[in-house]
Short mmCIF file of C-alpha atoms and ligand atoms in Angstrom, two decimals:
data_model
loop_
_atom_site.label_atom_id
_atom_site.label_comp_id
_atom_site.label_asym_id
_atom_site.label_seq_id
_atom_site.Cartn_x
_atom_site.Cartn_y
_atom_site.Cartn_z
CA MET A 1 34.49 -65.66 -30.39
CA HIS A 2 36.23 -62.76 -32.21
CA ARG A 3 39.03 -63.90 -35.52
CA THR A 4 40.79 -61.29 -34.15
CA THR A 5 43.54 -61.21 -36.96
CA THR A 6 41.12 -60.70 -39.57
CA ILE A 7 40.79 -56.63 -38.45
CA PRO A 8 40.29 -55.62 -42.05
CA VAL A 9 42.80 -52.16 -42.41
CA GLN A 10 41.73 -49.21 -45.00
CA ARG A 11 45.09 -48.15 -44.96
CA THR A 12 44.94 -44.04 -45.33
CA LYS A 13 45.36 -42.45 -49.13
CA GLU A 14 48.13 -39.80 -47.64
CA SER A 15 49.18 -39.99 -44.03
CA ARG A 16 48.93 -35.93 -42.34
CA LEU A 17 52.23 -36.37 -40.13
CA PRO A 18 55.19 -35.01 -42.74
CA GLY A 19 55.23 -31.13 -41.32
CA LEU A 20 54.13 -32.17 -37.87
CA ASP A 21 56.51 -31.89 -34.82
CA ILE A 22 54.25 -34.75 -32.73
CA ASN A 23 56.40 -33.51 -29.64
CA ASN A 24 55.27 -30.55 -29.34
CA LEU A 25 51.47 -30.58 -30.30
CA PRO A 26 48.80 -28.84 -27.66
CA PHE A 27 46.86 -31.95 -25.99
CA GLY A 28 44.70 -33.79 -27.90
CA THR A 29 44.33 -31.98 -30.54
CA THR A 30 45.77 -33.50 -33.33
CA PRO A 31 44.17 -37.43 -34.47
CA THR A 32 46.50 -40.29 -35.81
CA ASP A 33 46.04 -41.16 -39.17
CA HIS A 34 43.14 -44.38 -37.90
CA LEU A 35 40.91 -45.44 -36.60
CA PHE A 36 39.23 -47.88 -34.77
CA ILE A 37 35.84 -49.36 -35.03
CA ALA A 38 33.62 -52.09 -33.78
CA ARG A 39 29.38 -52.25 -34.25
CA TYR A 40 27.53 -53.71 -31.79
CA ALA A 41 23.57 -55.34 -32.71
CA ASP A 42 21.32 -58.35 -32.29
CA GLY A 43 23.55 -58.67 -29.06
CA GLU A 44 27.22 -58.98 -30.18
CA TRP A 45 30.27 -56.56 -31.66
CA THR A 46 30.81 -57.03 -35.31
CA GLU A 47 32.15 -55.44 -38.43
CA ALA A 48 35.45 -54.50 -36.35
CA ARG A 49 37.75 -52.95 -39.12
CA ILE A 50 40.76 -50.67 -39.25
CA GLU A 51 40.43 -47.50 -41.31
CA PRO A 52 41.32 -43.38 -41.82
CA PHE A 53 40.42 -41.07 -39.30
CA HIS A 54 37.23 -40.50 -40.53
CA GLN A 55 34.31 -38.41 -39.15
CA LEU A 56 30.91 -40.15 -37.58
CA THR A 57 27.76 -39.86 -38.85
CA MET A 58 25.06 -40.15 -36.61
CA SER A 59 21.11 -39.78 -36.06
CA PRO A 60 20.00 -36.74 -33.30
CA PHE A 61 17.91 -39.85 -32.31
CA ALA A 62 21.02 -42.24 -31.47
CA LEU A 63 20.60 -42.48 -27.25
CA CYS A 64 24.12 -41.06 -27.08
CA PHE A 65 23.70 -37.99 -27.32
CA HIS A 66 20.60 -37.87 -24.88
CA TYR A 67 20.76 -40.09 -22.34
CA GLY A 68 23.66 -40.41 -21.31
CA GLN A 69 25.57 -43.81 -22.29
CA THR A 70 29.31 -43.51 -22.99
CA VAL A 71 31.45 -44.68 -21.25
CA PHE A 72 35.52 -43.99 -22.56
CA GLU A 73 38.98 -45.04 -21.43
CA GLY A 74 41.88 -42.71 -21.61
CA MET A 75 45.55 -44.34 -22.38
CA LYS A 76 49.37 -43.80 -22.87
CA ALA A 77 51.39 -46.12 -25.59
CA PHE A 78 55.61 -44.95 -25.12
CA ARG A 79 58.81 -45.00 -27.67
CA LEU A 80 60.81 -48.05 -25.99
CA GLU A 81 64.74 -47.19 -26.13
CA ASP A 82 64.40 -50.12 -28.90
CA GLY A 83 62.22 -48.08 -31.35
CA ASN A 84 59.42 -50.82 -30.50
CA VAL A 85 55.97 -49.07 -29.03
CA SER A 86 55.44 -49.91 -25.75
CA ILE A 87 51.06 -50.19 -24.44
CA PHE A 88 50.65 -49.26 -20.44
CA ARG A 89 48.92 -51.57 -18.60
CA LEU A 90 47.02 -52.75 -21.14
CA GLN A 91 44.97 -55.39 -19.27
CA LYS A 92 44.16 -53.55 -16.25
CA HIS A 93 42.28 -50.29 -17.80
CA HIS A 94 40.36 -52.94 -20.18
CA GLU A 95 38.75 -54.48 -16.85
CA ARG A 96 38.26 -50.84 -15.72
CA PHE A 97 36.24 -50.16 -19.27
CA ASN A 98 33.71 -53.33 -18.67
CA ARG A 99 33.81 -51.96 -15.06
CA SER A 100 32.43 -48.92 -16.57
CA LEU A 101 30.57 -50.21 -18.94
CA GLN A 102 28.30 -52.40 -16.57
CA ARG A 103 27.66 -49.75 -14.42
CA LEU A 104 25.95 -48.19 -17.58
CA ASN A 105 24.37 -51.05 -18.80
CA MET A 106 26.55 -51.46 -21.72
CA PRO A 107 27.79 -54.26 -22.75
CA ASP A 108 31.41 -55.60 -21.87
CA VAL A 109 33.63 -55.56 -25.20
CA PRO A 110 35.81 -59.75 -25.35
CA TYR A 111 39.10 -58.02 -24.22
CA GLU A 112 40.77 -60.26 -27.15
CA LEU A 113 38.97 -56.99 -29.00
CA PHE A 114 40.26 -54.92 -27.07
CA ARG A 115 43.66 -55.72 -27.17
CA GLU A 116 43.78 -56.37 -30.87
CA GLY A 117 41.95 -53.74 -31.96
CA MET A 118 44.74 -51.14 -29.68
CA ARG A 119 47.54 -53.06 -30.97
CA GLN A 120 46.79 -53.15 -34.56
CA LEU A 121 45.87 -49.43 -34.62
CA VAL A 122 49.13 -48.57 -32.94
CA ALA A 123 50.88 -51.16 -35.10
CA LEU A 124 50.09 -49.16 -38.00
CA ASP A 125 49.95 -45.85 -36.44
CA HIS A 126 53.31 -46.35 -34.57
CA ARG A 127 55.38 -43.58 -36.85
CA TRP A 128 52.97 -41.00 -34.42
CA VAL A 129 54.40 -42.25 -30.85
CA PRO A 130 56.46 -39.65 -29.80
CA SER A 131 60.28 -39.42 -28.05
CA GLY A 132 60.35 -36.58 -27.00
CA LYS A 133 60.34 -36.57 -22.50
CA ASP A 134 57.02 -36.78 -20.71
CA SER A 135 55.72 -37.41 -24.17
CA ALA A 136 52.75 -40.36 -25.72
CA LEU A 137 50.56 -41.26 -27.85
CA TYR A 138 47.05 -40.51 -25.96
CA ILE A 139 45.03 -44.11 -26.28
CA ARG A 140 41.27 -43.31 -26.64
CA PRO A 141 38.82 -46.30 -26.58
CA PHE A 142 35.30 -45.55 -25.90
CA VAL A 143 31.81 -46.96 -26.12
CA ILE A 144 28.43 -45.21 -27.11
CA ALA A 145 25.23 -45.52 -27.21
CA SER A 146 24.21 -45.22 -31.35
CA GLU A 147 20.73 -46.80 -31.04
CA GLU A 148 17.80 -44.56 -33.27
CA ARG A 149 15.24 -43.89 -29.85
CA ILE A 150 14.16 -40.40 -28.47
CA LYS A 151 13.40 -43.06 -25.37
CA VAL A 152 14.93 -43.52 -21.92
CA LYS A 153 15.53 -46.91 -22.19
CA THR A 154 19.13 -48.78 -22.64
CA SER A 155 20.39 -48.85 -26.29
CA ASP A 156 20.48 -52.08 -28.23
CA GLU A 157 23.27 -50.60 -30.54
CA TYR A 158 26.31 -49.60 -29.95
CA LEU A 159 29.75 -47.76 -31.35
CA PHE A 160 33.58 -48.89 -29.72
CA LEU A 161 36.01 -47.05 -31.11
CA ILE A 162 39.39 -46.78 -30.49
CA VAL A 163 41.49 -43.35 -31.76
CA GLY A 164 45.03 -41.75 -30.74
CA THR A 165 46.42 -38.29 -30.76
CA PRO A 166 50.78 -37.47 -29.85
CA VAL A 167 49.91 -35.80 -26.47
CA GLY A 168 53.08 -33.95 -23.93
CA HIS A 169 51.76 -32.21 -20.95
CA TYR A 170 48.83 -31.25 -19.94
CA TYR A 171 49.72 -29.77 -16.85
CA ALA A 172 52.48 -27.29 -17.85
CA ARG A 173 53.07 -25.83 -14.02
CA PRO A 174 52.29 -27.13 -10.39
CA LEU A 175 48.59 -26.21 -9.78
CA ARG A 176 46.99 -24.69 -7.18
CA VAL A 177 43.77 -25.89 -5.95
CA LYS A 178 40.77 -25.82 -3.41
CA VAL A 179 39.00 -27.59 -1.61
CA GLU A 180 35.14 -27.62 -3.00
CA THR A 181 32.77 -28.11 -0.38
CA GLU A 182 30.08 -26.40 -2.21
CA PHE A 183 29.35 -29.33 -5.18
CA ILE A 184 30.22 -32.73 -4.87
CA ARG A 185 31.71 -35.19 -7.81
CA ALA A 186 30.06 -38.31 -6.67
CA ALA A 187 27.97 -40.06 -4.58
CA ASP A 188 28.35 -43.34 -3.37
CA GLY A 189 26.01 -46.09 -4.90
CA GLY A 190 26.43 -43.61 -8.32
CA THR A 191 28.61 -44.08 -10.92
CA GLY A 192 32.18 -41.92 -9.54
CA TYR A 193 34.27 -44.73 -9.72
CA ALA A 194 33.27 -45.18 -13.54
CA LYS A 195 34.81 -43.30 -16.88
CA CYS A 196 31.97 -42.14 -18.29
CA GLY A 197 31.07 -38.44 -19.31
CA GLY A 198 28.70 -37.48 -17.50
CA ASN A 199 31.49 -37.28 -14.55
CA TYR A 200 33.26 -35.26 -16.27
CA GLY A 201 30.66 -32.98 -17.73
CA GLY A 202 29.12 -32.42 -14.43
CA ALA A 203 32.64 -31.15 -13.07
CA LEU A 204 33.25 -28.81 -15.56
CA LEU A 205 31.19 -25.61 -14.22
CA PRO A 206 32.57 -26.32 -10.51
CA THR A 207 36.03 -26.34 -12.09
CA GLN A 208 35.58 -23.13 -13.99
CA ARG A 209 34.11 -21.83 -11.21
CA ALA A 210 37.61 -21.96 -9.26
CA VAL A 211 39.25 -21.14 -12.03
CA GLU A 212 37.86 -17.52 -12.44
CA ALA A 213 38.75 -17.52 -8.39
CA GLY A 214 42.51 -18.23 -9.72
CA TYR A 215 42.99 -21.45 -9.31
CA ASP A 216 43.85 -24.26 -11.67
CA GLN A 217 41.52 -27.51 -10.44
CA VAL A 218 39.28 -28.42 -7.22
CA LEU A 219 39.47 -31.03 -4.09
CA TRP A 220 36.47 -32.86 -4.10
CA THR A 221 35.14 -33.84 -1.24
CA ASP A 222 32.85 -36.62 -0.09
CA ALA A 223 28.68 -36.64 -1.07
CA GLN A 224 27.73 -36.42 2.17
CA THR A 225 29.43 -34.58 5.12
CA ARG A 226 32.38 -32.41 2.72
CA GLU A 227 34.83 -33.40 5.12
CA PHE A 228 36.50 -36.46 3.27
CA ILE A 229 38.96 -35.96 0.37
CA GLU A 230 37.94 -37.77 -2.96
CA GLU A 231 39.97 -36.71 -6.32
CA SER A 232 41.88 -33.79 -7.93
CA GLY A 233 40.57 -32.36 -10.79
CA THR A 234 40.35 -35.50 -13.21
CA MET A 235 42.93 -37.65 -11.50
CA ASN A 236 42.99 -38.94 -8.06
CA VAL A 237 44.74 -37.36 -5.16
CA LEU A 238 47.54 -38.59 -3.20
CA PHE A 239 49.79 -37.80 -0.14
CA LEU A 240 53.11 -37.54 0.97
CA ILE A 241 53.05 -36.70 5.15
CA ASP A 242 56.01 -37.31 7.52
CA GLY A 243 57.02 -40.05 5.22
CA ILE A 244 53.68 -42.27 4.67
CA LEU A 245 51.94 -41.73 1.31
CA ILE A 246 48.81 -41.56 1.43
CA THR A 247 45.20 -41.99 -0.74
CA PRO A 248 41.86 -42.31 -0.72
CA ALA A 249 40.49 -45.86 -0.59
CA LEU A 250 39.03 -47.16 -3.70
CA SER A 251 34.67 -47.12 -2.85
CA SER A 252 32.18 -46.39 -5.08
CA THR A 253 32.87 -42.65 -5.74
CA ILE A 254 36.82 -42.96 -6.69
CA LEU A 255 38.42 -43.61 -9.87
CA ASP A 256 40.34 -46.73 -9.70
CA GLY A 257 43.64 -45.00 -10.83
CA VAL A 258 45.88 -47.21 -13.05
CA THR A 259 48.42 -43.74 -12.89
CA ARG A 260 47.49 -44.41 -8.85
CA ASP A 261 47.62 -47.83 -8.48
CA SER A 262 50.72 -47.76 -10.33
CA ILE A 263 52.40 -45.53 -7.45
CA LEU A 264 51.19 -46.63 -5.07
CA GLN A 265 53.73 -50.69 -6.53
CA LEU A 266 56.34 -48.21 -6.20
CA ALA A 267 56.06 -46.59 -3.57
CA ARG A 268 55.04 -50.16 -1.64
CA ALA A 269 58.48 -52.14 -3.55
CA ARG A 270 60.65 -49.16 -2.72
CA GLY A 271 59.93 -49.34 1.51
CA ILE A 272 57.36 -46.47 1.42
CA LYS A 273 54.49 -46.67 4.31
CA VAL A 274 50.95 -46.53 1.87
CA GLN A 275 47.47 -46.33 3.64
CA GLU A 276 44.89 -46.48 1.18
CA ARG A 277 42.32 -44.28 3.85
CA LYS A 278 39.39 -41.39 4.26
CA ILE A 279 41.39 -38.59 4.91
CA SER A 280 40.09 -35.28 5.83
CA ILE A 281 40.33 -31.78 5.29
CA ARG A 282 41.10 -30.81 8.95
CA GLU A 283 43.56 -33.98 8.98
CA LEU A 284 45.40 -32.42 6.57
CA GLU A 285 44.73 -29.24 7.24
CA ALA A 286 47.09 -30.06 10.86
CA ALA A 287 50.23 -31.31 8.53
CA LEU A 288 50.16 -28.33 6.92
CA GLN A 289 50.30 -26.06 9.44
CA SER A 290 52.60 -28.06 11.37
CA ASP A 291 55.79 -27.83 10.50
CA THR A 292 55.59 -31.56 8.65
CA ARG A 293 56.53 -31.65 4.90
CA VAL A 294 53.41 -31.44 2.95
CA GLU A 295 53.35 -33.62 -0.87
CA ALA A 296 50.24 -33.16 -2.69
CA PHE A 297 50.12 -34.68 -5.90
CA GLY A 298 47.30 -35.50 -8.52
CA ALA A 299 47.76 -39.06 -10.32
CA GLY A 300 45.74 -40.06 -13.48
CA THR A 301 46.75 -41.03 -17.08
CA ALA A 302 46.89 -37.91 -19.05
CA ALA A 303 48.33 -36.00 -16.35
CA VAL A 304 50.30 -38.48 -15.12
CA VAL A 305 51.98 -36.97 -12.08
CA ALA A 306 50.73 -33.44 -11.22
CA PRO A 307 52.64 -31.51 -8.47
CA ILE A 308 50.66 -29.50 -5.76
CA GLU A 309 51.62 -26.22 -4.95
CA SER A 310 49.01 -24.73 -3.34
CA ILE A 311 45.48 -25.76 -1.00
CA THR A 312 43.41 -23.63 -0.76
CA ILE A 313 41.12 -24.25 2.53
CA GLY A 314 37.99 -22.08 3.51
CA ASP A 315 40.18 -18.34 2.74
CA GLN A 316 43.46 -19.77 3.84
CA ALA A 317 45.55 -21.39 1.27
CA TYR A 318 48.22 -23.31 2.44
CA ASP A 319 51.81 -24.59 -0.08
CA CYS A 320 52.36 -27.71 -0.38
CA TYR A 321 56.70 -29.24 -1.00
CA VAL A 322 57.61 -28.98 -4.65
CA GLY A 323 61.20 -29.02 -4.38
CA GLU A 324 63.62 -31.10 -6.77
CA ASP A 325 63.61 -33.69 -4.42
CA ALA A 326 60.30 -34.68 -3.57
CA ALA A 327 59.11 -37.99 -3.69
CA MET A 328 56.38 -37.32 -6.12
CA PHE A 329 58.98 -36.50 -8.96
CA SER A 330 61.63 -39.45 -8.61
CA PHE A 331 57.89 -42.31 -8.10
CA LYS A 332 57.53 -40.23 -12.55
CA THR A 333 60.60 -40.81 -12.81
CA ALA A 334 60.09 -44.38 -12.20
CA LEU A 335 57.19 -44.87 -14.62
CA GLN A 336 58.53 -43.39 -17.43
CA ALA A 337 61.51 -45.53 -17.02
CA ILE A 338 59.27 -48.16 -16.44
CA ARG A 339 57.33 -46.88 -19.66
CA THR A 340 60.09 -46.52 -21.61
CA GLY A 341 62.48 -49.74 -21.59
CA LYS A 342 65.24 -47.86 -19.33
CA ALA A 343 63.86 -50.04 -16.01
CA GLU A 344 62.96 -53.62 -15.84
CA ASP A 345 59.54 -53.73 -16.10
CA ALA A 346 58.75 -56.04 -13.23
CA TRP A 347 54.94 -56.43 -12.87
CA GLY A 348 54.73 -57.04 -16.98
CA TRP A 349 53.41 -53.77 -17.28
CA ASN A 350 54.37 -52.97 -20.92
CA GLU A 351 52.37 -54.57 -23.30
CA VAL A 352 55.25 -54.67 -26.27
CA VAL A 353 53.99 -53.62 -30.01
CA VAL A 354 56.97 -54.61 -32.04
CA VAL A 355 57.20 -52.35 -35.18
CA GLU A 356 59.27 -52.44 -38.21
C1 COI B 401 43.08 -39.78 -18.05
O1 COI B 401 43.69 -39.53 -17.53
O2 COI B 401 43.32 -40.14 -19.34
C2 COI B 401 41.77 -38.48 -18.38
O3 COI B 401 40.89 -39.92 -19.27
C3 COI B 401 41.49 -37.70 -17.34
C4 COI B 401 41.16 -36.73 -18.59
C5 COI B 401 42.06 -36.37 -19.98
C6 COI B 401 39.62 -36.65 -18.65
#
């Protein structure tokens, strides 16, 4: 068992924070002053420590560079009204982290190591947590295979790191998406539900093609039939049709999104009917062609709620409702209120870090 209270800390000699406007940085560009790092060897995690942010020196033979054993999480910490900091749904993220690690045949990260490493890093770098509207400290825990071996094998050695960066908007405006029917994101039995690097690498070319054609993102369809909606870009996707909140059910191809889950719980608590089920392109198109109001949005840690203003199916572009009174914005506001301590944390989502 890890003695988490004894994580050694080496502090930076000079913070990079003075002079930075942490409420106005491009997404994911600026690391905080410190990082957390631990090493896995001989079947256990060792050498957990917090150090000034630094480069990694690794052998070009390290397995992570070759066969894809890389797993990550995307999390956020928020400035509470009372000045303390809250990490959002730490336990749920940790559970998903281990599910992803298991799928990639990588070792679990114990809860105490994950929690204490993150809490202590956030406490040390708490001045980097922005307080602006839509701003947060984005936290990126990740594990990479570090064994030096040019052979396709499960690595026997790993590094677990946690880094952080102050962020604002991921998307600056409502999205125009196209239904993708050539490429797929994930197939049944594959790694779609895991947060592994390969899922994101494989999405880059289709996304670039969509951007070149004038869209912001793709709406992924299933591998077998290309008839059912899966996710949008790097986010879960939700629709509000006829007052019913509909999203694809979790499966081996759908990421168990923490923002997705939080919005579904908020909606259910408000008495909104929620359906987690298959939704076909034909069903969506019929709704878009009717007089019914259709809201569509992506949900993810980075993007929070990303309104979709238009969906192109084949050659036909359809408008979705993005008016100010759209329910998706009220979900976002409610989520924000809980995360910043303005509303009651009824589900115990906030992992509070008390700062001096
Ligand atoms: C997130 O929403 O946190 C993600 O991980 C998506 C992307 C930034 C990789």
